Amino acid sequence: MLIKIYPENPNPKFIEQAVEVLKNGGIIIYPTDTIYGLGCDITNHKAIERICRLRGIKPEKANFSFICSDLSHISDYIKPIDTNVFRVLKKALPGPYTFILNANNNVPKMLSSKKKTVGIRVPDNNIAREIVRLLGNPILSTSIRDDDDVLEYSTDPELIQEKYHDTVDLVIDGGYGGNVASTVIDCTSGEFEVIREGKGSLEDIL
């Protein structure tokens, strides 16, 4: 199923529809401020297993991100952070960054790698944030890759729907997606180490 939602003013009825799919253990494809994401409710183990099968990876080895609605939402899943890290997060989010932070015990056991870390995102996209806000907990998220040699990520929601309509429960058309992923920054030591250069610049937020 494909539904069109406008990021500037997301239709509450369609947001509710997406949330119902997630609550029922479904998988959705949705827009962010960078690329389209494949996501499910982090509390639903069967949905997480479905995403892992789709990506051909084991849950404990996966580098999934948690999509959160705001900074206060993040604190439910991470260990306390120092003032300097908090200041950078506050400046950077919402925005095109994924911050790797030390996870606390609220992170589902099946996702706990030996590293005990979690990637956190608050995208600058009203659709993604409204879905998470209404759902009440984060979306487990991974990128939609493209088979194209030139484009690394799928950007056209209609083509995404054609490709994934048999394997996901809902595709949200929020307009063309970007083709540059978020910048991944490891903050677990209290320092800021760029793991992957993406859309966001580290210099802009330090």
CSV table of N, CA and C in Angstrom, one decimal, residues 94-153:
chain,number,residue,atom,x,y,z
A,94,PRO,N,16.8,18.4,15.5
A,94,PRO,CA,16.7,17.5,14.4
A,94,PRO,C,17.6,17.8,13.3
A,95,GLY,N,18.2,16.8,12.7
A,95,GLY,CA,19.1,17.0,11.6
A,95,GLY,C,19.7,15.7,11.0
A,96,PRO,N,20.5,15.8,10.0
A,96,PRO,CA,21.0,14.6,9.2
A,96,PRO,C,22.2,13.9,9.9
A,97,TYR,N,22.0,13.6,11.2
A,97,TYR,CA,23.1,12.9,11.9
A,97,TYR,C,22.6,11.7,12.6
A,98,THR,N,23.4,10.7,12.7
A,98,THR,CA,23.2,9.5,13.6
A,98,THR,C,24.3,9.5,14.7
A,99,PHE,N,23.9,9.6,15.9
A,99,PHE,CA,24.8,9.6,17.0
A,99,PHE,C,24.9,8.2,17.7
A,100,ILE,N,26.1,7.6,17.7
A,100,ILE,CA,26.3,6.4,18.4
A,100,ILE,C,26.6,6.7,19.9
A,101,LEU,N,25.7,6.1,20.7
A,101,LEU,CA,25.8,6.4,22.2
A,101,LEU,C,25.7,5.1,23.0
A,102,ASN,N,26.1,5.1,24.2
A,102,ASN,CA,26.1,3.9,25.1
A,102,ASN,C,24.6,3.6,25.4
A,103,ALA,N,24.2,2.4,25.1
A,103,ALA,CA,22.8,2.0,25.4
A,103,ALA,C,22.5,1.6,26.8
A,104,ASN,N,21.3,1.8,27.3
A,104,ASN,CA,20.9,1.4,28.6
A,104,ASN,C,20.0,0.1,28.4
A,105,ASN,N,19.5,-0.4,29.5
A,105,ASN,CA,18.7,-1.6,29.5
A,105,ASN,C,17.4,-1.6,28.8
A,106,ASN,N,16.9,-0.4,28.4
A,106,ASN,CA,15.7,-0.3,27.7
A,106,ASN,C,15.8,-0.7,26.2
A,107,VAL,N,17.0,-0.8,25.7
A,107,VAL,CA,17.2,-1.3,24.3
A,107,VAL,C,16.8,-2.8,24.3
A,108,PRO,N,15.9,-3.2,23.4
A,108,PRO,CA,15.5,-4.6,23.3
A,108,PRO,C,16.7,-5.6,23.3
A,109,LYS,N,16.6,-6.6,24.1
A,109,LYS,CA,17.7,-7.6,24.3
A,109,LYS,C,18.2,-8.2,22.9
A,110,MET,N,17.3,-8.4,22.0
A,110,MET,CA,17.7,-9.1,20.8
A,110,MET,C,18.5,-8.1,19.9
A,111,LEU,N,18.5,-6.8,20.2
A,111,LEU,CA,19.3,-5.9,19.5
A,111,LEU,C,20.6,-5.5,20.2
A,112,SER,N,20.8,-6.1,21.3
A,112,SER,CA,22.0,-5.7,22.1
A,112,SER,C,23.3,-6.5,21.6
A,113,SER,N,24.1,-5.7,20.9
A,113,SER,CA,25.4,-6.3,20.5
A,113,SER,C,26.3,-6.3,21.7
A,114,LYS,N,27.5,-6.9,21.5
A,114,LYS,CA,28.5,-6.9,22.6
A,114,LYS,C,29.0,-5.5,22.9
A,115,LYS,N,28.8,-4.6,22.0
A,115,LYS,CA,29.3,-3.2,22.2
A,115,LYS,C,28.4,-2.4,23.1
A,116,LYS,N,27.1,-2.9,23.2
A,116,LYS,CA,26.1,-2.2,24.0
A,116,LYS,C,26.0,-0.7,23.6
A,117,THR,N,25.9,-0.5,22.3
A,117,THR,CA,25.7,0.9,21.9
A,117,THR,C,24.5,1.0,21.0
A,118,VAL,N,24.0,2.2,20.7
A,118,VAL,CA,22.8,2.4,19.9
A,118,VAL,C,23.0,3.6,19.1
A,119,GLY,N,22.6,3.5,17.8
A,119,GLY,CA,22.6,4.7,16.9
A,119,GLY,C,21.2,5.4,17.0
A,120,ILE,N,21.3,6.7,17.3
A,120,ILE,CA,20.1,7.5,17.6
A,120,ILE,C,20.0,8.6,16.5
A,121,ARG,N,18.7,8.7,16.0
A,121,ARG,CA,18.5,9.8,15.0
A,121,ARG,C,17.2,10.5,15.4
A,122,VAL,N,17.2,11.8,15.1
A,122,VAL,CA,16.0,12.7,15.2
A,122,VAL,C,16.0,13.4,13.8
A,123,PRO,N,15.3,12.8,12.8
A,123,PRO,CA,15.4,13.5,11.5
A,123,PRO,C,14.6,14.8,11.4
A,124,ASP,N,15.1,15.7,10.6
A,124,ASP,CA,14.4,16.9,10.4
A,124,ASP,C,13.3,16.7,9.3
A,125,ASN,N,12.4,15.8,9.7
A,125,ASN,CA,11.3,15.5,8.7
A,125,ASN,C,10.0,15.3,9.6
A,126,ASN,N,9.0,16.1,9.3
A,126,ASN,CA,7.8,16.1,10.1
A,126,ASN,C,7.0,14.7,10.1
A,127,ILE,N,7.1,14.0,8.9
A,127,ILE,CA,6.4,12.7,8.8
A,127,ILE,C,7.0,11.7,9.8
A,128,ALA,N,8.3,11.6,9.7
A,128,ALA,CA,9.0,10.6,10.6
A,128,ALA,C,8.8,10.9,12.0
A,129,ARG,N,8.9,12.2,12.4
A,129,ARG,CA,8.8,12.6,13.8
A,129,ARG,C,7.4,12.4,14.3
A,130,GLU,N,6.4,12.7,13.5
A,130,GLU,CA,5.0,12.6,13.9
A,130,GLU,C,4.6,11.1,14.1
A,131,ILE,N,5.1,10.3,13.3
A,131,ILE,CA,4.8,8.8,13.4
A,131,ILE,C,5.4,8.3,14.7
A,132,VAL,N,6.6,8.7,15.0
A,132,VAL,CA,7.3,8.3,16.3
A,132,VAL,C,6.6,8.8,17.5
A,133,ARG,N,6.2,10.1,17.4
A,133,ARG,CA,5.5,10.8,18.5
A,133,ARG,C,4.2,10.1,18.9
A,134,LEU,N,3.4,9.8,17.8
A,134,LEU,CA,2.1,9.1,18.0
A,134,LEU,C,2.3,7.6,18.5
A,135,LEU,N,3.3,7.0,17.9
A,135,LEU,CA,3.6,5.6,18.3
A,135,LEU,C,4.0,5.5,19.8
A,136,GLY,N,4.8,6.5,20.3
A,136,GLY,CA,5.1,6.5,21.7
A,136,GLY,C,6.5,5.8,22.0
A,137,ASN,N,7.1,5.2,21.0
A,137,ASN,CA,8.5,4.7,21.1
A,137,ASN,C,9.2,4.7,19.8
A,138,PRO,N,10.5,4.6,19.8
A,138,PRO,CA,11.2,4.8,18.5
A,138,PRO,C,10.9,3.7,17.4
A,139,ILE,N,11.2,4.1,16.2
A,139,ILE,CA,11.2,3.2,15.1
A,139,ILE,C,12.6,2.6,14.9
A,140,LEU,N,12.7,1.3,14.8
A,140,LEU,CA,14.0,0.7,14.4
A,140,LEU,C,14.1,0.9,12.9
A,141,SER,N,15.2,1.4,12.5
A,141,SER,CA,15.4,1.9,11.1
A,141,SER,C,16.6,1.4,10.4
A,142,THR,N,16.5,1.1,9.1
A,142,THR,CA,17.7,0.8,8.3
A,142,THR,C,17.4,1.4,6.9
A,143,SER,N,18.5,1.6,6.1
A,143,SER,CA,18.4,2.4,4.9
A,143,SER,C,17.8,1.5,3.8
A,144,ILE,N,17.2,2.1,2.8
A,144,ILE,CA,16.7,1.4,1.6
A,144,ILE,C,17.8,1.5,0.5
A,145,ARG,N,18.5,0.4,0.3
A,145,ARG,CA,19.6,0.4,-0.7
A,145,ARG,C,19.0,0.3,-2.1
A,146,ASP,N,19.8,0.7,-3.1
A,146,ASP,CA,19.4,0.6,-4.5
A,146,ASP,C,20.3,-0.3,-5.2
A,147,ASP,N,19.8,-1.1,-6.2
A,147,ASP,CA,20.6,-2.0,-7.0
A,147,ASP,C,21.4,-1.3,-8.1
A,148,ASP,N,21.0,0.0,-8.3
A,148,ASP,CA,21.6,0.8,-9.4
A,148,ASP,C,23.1,1.0,-9.1
A,149,ASP,N,23.9,1.1,-10.1
A,149,ASP,CA,25.3,1.2,-9.9
A,149,ASP,C,25.7,2.7,-9.6
A,150,VAL,N,24.8,3.6,-10.0
A,150,VAL,CA,25.1,5.0,-9.8
A,150,VAL,C,24.5,5.5,-8.4
A,151,LEU,N,23.2,5.2,-8.2
A,151,LEU,CA,22.6,5.6,-7.0
A,151,LEU,C,22.7,4.6,-5.9
A,152,GLU,N,23.2,5.0,-4.8
A,152,GLU,CA,23.4,4.0,-3.7
A,152,GLU,C,22.1,3.7,-3.0
A,153,TYR,N,21.2,4.8,-2.9
A,153,TYR,CA,19.9,4.6,-2.2
A,153,TYR,C,18.8,4.9,-3.1
